[in-house]
XYZ file of C-alpha atoms in Angstrom:
447
model
C -3.706 3.819 221.766
C -5.653 6.517 223.581
C -8.757 8.196 222.207
C -6.753 11.390 221.692
C -4.141 9.513 219.672
C -6.760 7.847 217.513
C -8.588 11.115 216.969
C -5.377 12.836 215.842
C -4.421 10.045 213.472
C -7.919 10.041 212.003
C -7.636 13.796 211.448
C -4.412 13.340 209.522
C -5.793 10.419 207.535
C -8.952 12.384 206.739
C -6.928 15.325 205.477
C -4.851 12.918 203.390
C -7.963 11.580 201.682
C -9.008 15.016 200.446
C -8.132 16.049 196.946
C -4.933 18.070 196.904
C -5.557 21.633 195.643
C -4.514 22.285 192.084
C -1.250 24.183 191.652
C 0.656 22.837 194.684
C 2.436 20.151 192.680
C 5.790 21.954 192.751
C 8.456 20.455 194.989
C 8.964 23.897 196.476
C 5.666 23.490 198.314
C 6.712 20.396 200.277
C 10.416 19.513 200.003
C 11.795 22.311 202.240
C 9.212 21.695 204.967
C 9.500 17.891 204.696
C 13.238 17.974 205.341
C 12.851 20.626 208.009
C 10.580 18.145 209.798
C 13.148 15.408 209.205
C 15.879 17.451 210.869
C 14.064 19.027 213.828
C 13.204 15.867 215.837
C 16.687 14.475 215.258
C 18.451 17.532 216.631
C 16.041 17.667 219.583
C 16.733 14.019 220.488
C 20.497 14.093 219.909
C 21.534 17.626 220.947
C 18.746 19.503 222.710
C 18.084 16.666 225.185
C 21.671 17.002 226.452
C 21.171 20.658 227.406
C 17.675 19.991 228.776
C 18.946 17.333 231.187
C 21.923 19.467 232.216
C 19.534 22.317 233.060
C 17.344 19.914 235.044
C 20.272 18.833 237.217
C 21.414 15.463 235.869
C 25.101 14.553 236.143
C 27.373 14.253 233.107
C 27.505 10.490 233.664
C 23.716 10.279 233.531
C 23.504 12.591 230.510
C 26.135 10.638 228.567
C 24.529 7.266 229.245
C 20.852 8.183 228.971
C 21.039 10.296 225.825
C 23.337 7.811 224.070
C 20.632 5.156 224.305
C 18.463 7.478 222.216
C 20.654 6.726 219.171
C 19.428 3.121 219.198
C 16.460 3.576 216.792
C 18.838 4.972 214.146
C 21.217 2.068 214.781
C 18.558 -0.575 214.080
C 16.398 1.243 211.532
C 17.839 -0.848 208.633
C 15.993 -3.811 210.188
C 12.571 -2.293 209.569
C 13.311 -0.123 206.524
C 12.055 -2.873 204.123
C 8.749 -2.935 206.010
C 8.257 0.797 205.478
C 8.993 0.251 201.808
C 6.307 -2.412 201.251
C 3.672 -1.957 203.981
C 1.468 0.976 203.114
C 2.151 4.135 201.128
C 5.162 6.193 202.191
C 2.934 9.267 202.168
C 0.820 7.776 204.936
C 3.938 6.776 206.897
C 5.162 10.376 206.654
C 1.929 11.954 207.838
C 1.333 9.568 210.721
C 4.908 9.707 212.018
C 4.860 13.504 211.831
C 1.704 13.635 213.914
C 3.129 11.155 216.424
C 6.356 13.158 216.707
C 4.360 16.268 217.545
C 2.365 14.321 220.117
C 5.578 12.895 221.642
C 6.921 16.403 222.213
C 3.666 17.475 223.881
C 3.898 14.389 226.106
C 7.516 15.201 226.999
C 6.466 18.724 228.009
C 3.788 17.273 230.266
C 6.189 14.695 231.732
C 8.531 17.417 232.974
C 5.939 18.310 235.626
C 5.847 14.783 237.090
C 7.845 13.230 239.907
C 9.404 10.615 237.591
C 10.275 13.185 234.929
C 13.600 11.553 233.951
C 12.087 8.151 233.148
C 9.002 9.594 231.444
C 10.851 12.169 229.341
C 13.388 9.543 228.269
C 10.510 7.288 227.197
C 9.072 10.206 225.222
C 12.417 10.973 223.575
C 12.896 7.297 222.709
C 9.482 7.077 221.046
C 10.268 10.340 219.263
C 13.518 8.781 218.019
C 11.681 5.691 216.703
C 9.183 7.871 214.826
C 11.972 10.105 213.508
C 14.028 7.158 212.214
C 10.920 5.726 210.522
C 10.105 9.141 209.057
C 13.649 9.316 207.622
C 13.099 6.060 205.727
C 9.699 7.084 204.384
C 10.697 10.651 203.484
C 13.819 9.642 201.547
C 11.900 6.918 199.704
C 9.034 9.302 198.962
C 11.462 11.929 197.640
C 12.938 9.443 195.180
C 9.520 8.125 194.123
C 7.742 11.471 193.776
C 10.383 13.247 191.683
C 11.999 12.382 188.356
C 15.825 12.137 188.477
C 16.464 15.641 187.125
C 14.200 17.153 189.790
C 15.907 15.080 192.483
C 19.222 16.649 191.479
C 17.643 20.106 191.424
C 16.277 19.847 194.969
C 19.159 18.008 196.673
C 20.718 21.288 197.792
C 17.338 22.612 198.932
C 16.623 19.577 201.113
C 20.075 19.751 202.703
C 19.630 23.458 203.416
C 16.216 22.837 204.982
C 17.735 20.128 207.181
C 20.448 22.543 208.348
C 17.835 25.200 209.054
C 16.128 22.674 211.321
C 19.417 22.289 213.171
C 19.589 26.057 213.630
C 15.977 26.115 214.811
C 16.496 23.257 217.276
C 20.012 23.699 218.649
C 19.919 27.481 218.243
C 16.596 29.286 218.331
C 14.805 26.792 220.603
C 17.586 26.885 223.193
C 17.818 30.663 222.926
C 14.066 30.867 223.600
C 14.462 28.738 226.714
C 17.393 30.892 227.793
C 15.392 34.086 227.315
C 12.538 32.658 229.377
C 15.066 31.883 232.101
C 16.091 35.540 232.158
C 12.406 36.382 232.578
C 12.531 34.410 235.824
C 11.081 31.158 234.495
C 12.408 28.130 236.364
C 14.273 25.596 234.124
C 11.397 23.068 233.901
C 8.647 25.588 232.961
C 10.977 27.286 230.476
C 11.696 23.976 228.784
C 7.994 23.107 228.819
C 7.251 26.228 226.784
C 10.042 25.468 224.324
C 9.076 21.810 223.843
C 5.380 22.696 223.551
C 6.250 25.179 220.815
C 8.286 22.569 218.901
C 5.541 19.961 219.250
C 2.844 22.373 218.081
C 4.984 23.274 215.071
C 5.282 19.613 214.059
C 1.525 19.108 214.385
C 0.854 22.143 212.169
C 3.372 20.910 209.581
C 1.817 17.429 209.585
C -1.526 18.996 208.618
C 0.195 21.176 206.026
C 1.813 18.107 204.449
C -1.529 16.299 204.410
C -2.549 18.963 201.891
C 0.679 19.600 199.980
C 2.351 16.207 199.582
C 1.755 14.848 196.074
C 0.335 11.408 195.360
C 2.802 9.550 193.106
C 1.141 6.883 190.989
C 3.419 4.152 192.343
C 2.252 4.964 195.885
C -1.209 3.708 194.940
C -0.013 0.490 193.290
C -0.470 -2.792 195.198
C 2.649 -4.129 196.899
C 3.920 -7.134 194.915
C 6.026 -8.794 197.638
C 4.682 -11.593 199.797
C 5.906 -11.982 203.379
C 8.156 -14.835 202.284
C 9.637 -12.772 199.484
C 10.124 -9.829 201.862
C 12.096 -11.843 204.399
C 14.123 -13.488 201.633
C 15.006 -10.070 200.247
C 16.001 -8.815 203.695
C 18.200 -11.856 204.260
C 19.825 -11.352 200.875
C 20.491 -7.713 201.660
C 22.349 -8.460 204.890
C 24.132 -11.499 203.455
C 25.586 -9.548 200.540
C 26.587 -6.647 202.800
C 28.520 -8.822 205.256
C 30.144 -10.680 202.368
C 31.772 -7.516 201.011
C 35.533 -7.562 200.551
C 37.444 -5.687 203.251
C 34.426 -5.641 205.575
C 36.553 -5.491 208.744
C 38.229 -2.269 207.641
C 34.913 -0.795 206.518
C 33.185 -1.510 209.837
C 36.185 -0.237 211.797
C 36.018 3.001 209.817
C 32.282 3.409 210.428
C 32.652 2.782 214.156
C 35.918 4.619 214.938
C 36.280 7.503 212.487
C 34.225 9.685 214.875
C 35.332 8.036 218.134
C 36.527 11.339 219.636
C 33.570 13.320 218.307
C 31.092 10.822 219.756
C 32.416 11.613 223.233
C 32.923 15.342 222.729
C 29.369 16.009 221.563
C 27.901 14.750 224.852
C 30.147 16.856 227.114
C 30.759 20.059 225.148
C 27.451 21.746 226.038
C 27.492 20.745 229.751
C 31.084 22.056 229.896
C 30.068 25.430 228.491
C 27.089 25.628 230.865
C 28.816 24.406 234.039
C 29.854 27.027 236.620
C 33.416 28.296 236.335
C 34.175 27.068 239.843
C 33.348 23.544 238.623
C 35.681 23.851 235.635
C 33.155 25.070 233.044
C 32.639 28.431 231.376
C 29.390 29.465 233.063
C 27.458 30.364 229.913
C 23.656 30.465 229.781
C 21.260 28.783 227.359
C 20.896 31.883 225.203
C 24.662 32.084 224.719
C 24.867 28.336 224.004
C 22.087 28.590 221.430
C 23.902 31.382 219.607
C 27.288 29.643 219.776
C 26.156 26.198 218.618
C 22.876 26.737 216.842
C 23.826 29.777 214.787
C 27.614 30.261 214.602
C 28.396 26.544 214.849
C 25.798 25.275 212.391
C 26.643 27.997 209.859
C 30.317 27.028 209.855
C 29.405 23.331 209.918
C 27.448 23.877 206.707
C 30.325 25.874 205.178
C 32.796 23.117 206.035
C 30.525 20.473 204.555
C 30.107 22.405 201.315
C 33.855 22.935 201.008
C 34.472 19.258 201.765
C 32.050 18.220 199.023
C 33.685 20.560 196.521
C 37.168 19.279 197.385
C 36.117 15.626 197.098
C 34.415 16.262 193.757
C 37.574 17.833 192.414
C 40.276 15.595 193.843
C 38.474 12.375 194.837
C 37.873 10.783 198.231
C 41.258 9.094 198.512
C 43.239 12.289 197.907
C 41.111 14.253 200.390
C 40.891 11.651 203.159
C 44.218 12.556 204.899
C 43.203 16.216 205.085
C 39.680 15.392 206.185
C 40.717 13.081 209.024
C 42.959 15.899 210.297
C 40.103 18.390 209.975
C 37.606 16.301 211.945
C 40.033 15.587 214.803
C 42.675 18.249 215.433
C 40.255 21.198 215.922
C 39.015 19.394 219.052
C 42.045 20.919 220.764
C 40.097 24.188 221.061
C 38.098 22.649 223.914
C 41.303 21.817 225.754
C 42.298 25.467 225.371
C 38.895 26.616 226.662
C 39.121 24.310 229.691
C 42.668 25.390 230.482
C 42.222 29.165 230.148
C 38.481 29.493 230.901
C 38.159 32.730 228.876
C 35.418 35.206 229.706
C 35.147 36.721 226.218
C 32.156 35.255 224.382
C 33.773 35.942 221.006
C 36.566 33.539 221.968
C 34.002 30.811 222.635
C 32.304 31.518 219.286
C 35.669 31.314 217.533
C 36.522 27.992 219.185
C 33.117 26.445 218.471
C 33.224 27.744 214.907
C 36.681 26.244 214.263
C 35.665 22.866 215.647
C 32.371 22.779 213.730
C 33.949 23.892 210.453
C 36.561 21.145 210.771
C 33.875 18.608 211.601
C 31.793 19.614 208.565
C 34.816 19.348 206.254
C 35.968 16.029 207.708
C 32.514 14.472 207.836
C 32.287 14.724 204.034
C 34.810 11.853 203.884
C 32.586 9.730 206.109
C 29.522 10.249 203.927
C 31.452 9.514 200.743
C 32.994 6.390 202.254
C 29.520 5.056 203.061
C 28.562 5.594 199.419
C 31.777 3.860 198.350
C 31.230 0.677 200.348
C 27.507 0.587 199.455
C 28.120 0.265 195.723
C 26.759 -2.750 193.876
C 23.714 -4.935 194.470
C 21.239 -3.643 197.108
C 22.983 -0.260 197.066
C 20.182 1.641 198.836
C 19.692 -0.999 201.531
C 23.437 -1.295 202.101
C 23.665 2.464 202.578
C 20.924 2.205 205.209
C 22.956 -0.474 207.006
C 25.947 1.864 206.931
C 23.888 4.614 208.571
C 23.030 2.135 211.334
C 26.718 1.540 212.029
C 27.239 5.297 211.804
C 24.747 5.801 214.638
C 26.340 2.974 216.645
C 29.690 4.714 216.235
C 28.224 7.722 218.054
C 26.173 5.786 220.596
C 28.980 3.701 222.126
C 31.551 6.447 222.781
C 28.789 8.804 223.901
C 27.682 6.263 226.498
C 31.120 6.252 228.148
C 31.793 9.991 227.867
C 30.145 11.085 231.115
C 31.960 8.451 233.163
C 35.305 9.476 231.679
C 34.683 13.186 232.279
C 33.664 12.697 235.906
C 36.819 10.637 236.471
C 39.222 13.061 234.775
C 37.620 16.495 235.164
C 37.079 18.766 232.187
C 40.717 19.509 231.353
C 41.667 15.845 231.689
C 38.660 14.826 229.604
C 39.669 17.073 226.709
C 43.211 15.660 226.891
C 41.562 12.218 226.586
C 39.601 13.481 223.578
C 42.870 14.248 221.797
C 44.132 10.744 222.642
C 40.833 9.365 221.325
C 41.586 10.792 217.881
C 44.271 8.103 217.355
C 41.803 5.328 216.322
C 40.344 7.699 213.738
C 43.745 8.217 212.122
C 44.448 4.479 212.159
C 41.207 3.435 210.457
C 41.563 6.269 207.928
C 45.019 4.965 207.048
C 43.684 1.428 206.597
C 40.788 2.650 204.456
C 43.017 4.911 202.361
C 44.760 2.024 200.618
C 41.463 0.320 199.721
C 39.746 3.308 198.092
C 39.668 3.648 194.311
C 41.727 6.801 193.578
C 39.101 7.959 191.105
C 36.080 7.551 193.384
C 34.234 10.780 194.081
C 35.847 12.857 191.351
C 33.262 14.620 189.238
C 34.699 13.334 185.970
C 34.954 9.792 187.371
C 32.435 7.122 186.447
C 33.348 4.939 189.428
């Protein structure tokens, strides 16, 4: 670790050791910003990096492969989640990972000026992903430990809203800023440097803010009771009981294939909208992409997710699953229409993106509920974390192949392939349908 790294970590640790000012005990002081920080690095790694590399001249094959590897920390995070739980206070994990995430973004901005910018920026994004996945574990555990159950229920909507606002800030406002700088005659690399520097500085400021505002739950100060032997035994028991679950093959197939089409689409959609019309794209700029995806798209994604949650609470997961698998897949046809007609009206692009994102939000509710369903029983929290690892793998693998497929088929052919790729999603949904308790998810159900 460099002297600058050590100095920054000591600053955070020093701020943590100070007495928190009286009167900032309310969750309103830290929950919205904590989950904003949880969402911003994720959207930068998963979504913003795709547009950054397209602007810097990488091919769709390179973008699909390189950025898919960045999912890996979220795939394997269940392996180290028990360590975060027992080694050190979650508050300290949160503060240190937040500082490191800010530093990673500053390093990425610097790396864009170097000759080996692809390798160095990918290394920075990968380290950012590791810190972000670790921060997810610590933040969720801290949330449950710092709040009584009734307050957890009160703030669940607030934390989700803050996370979505981070998506708007990252995939919308940040990209719009870079696009505006481009119109002011900034070259792509300097424009992205400014945007990434701004995001990194924001994370550093928020890490210092949380050093002051995060509460100190009593259990965070208690000594950890588990020995190393007990820890590894508990981890082994967690994985053993998960892979012994009834119907595991169907469950894993659902986790890996329910979003098979979406995992490919998400890597190519933005490059398609940015690519010149002569090359089969729509020729939009970063500012237009930021508005379409980061504002219109995320807003309708949130609306679809809320509606999906309401429907599942009223009718149950099993009753809603057929409608949700249709919603997450069939709206992908709008990209085939865009590739075929190549419209020039920006409102048409907004409408298409909005339809696809609304359907995804509605259909993704089934995925989240299904993870809760198969996680029930012993080691429920750890099993849910394992499910999120398979969830990330289900996006990583199809994303890796997406660029190769698009370069082989062209954009119109690729979006035809996307519609074909929805078939596995329908098949695994059908298999899962018959295994789901009809009452699961309904508000009046006790399942």
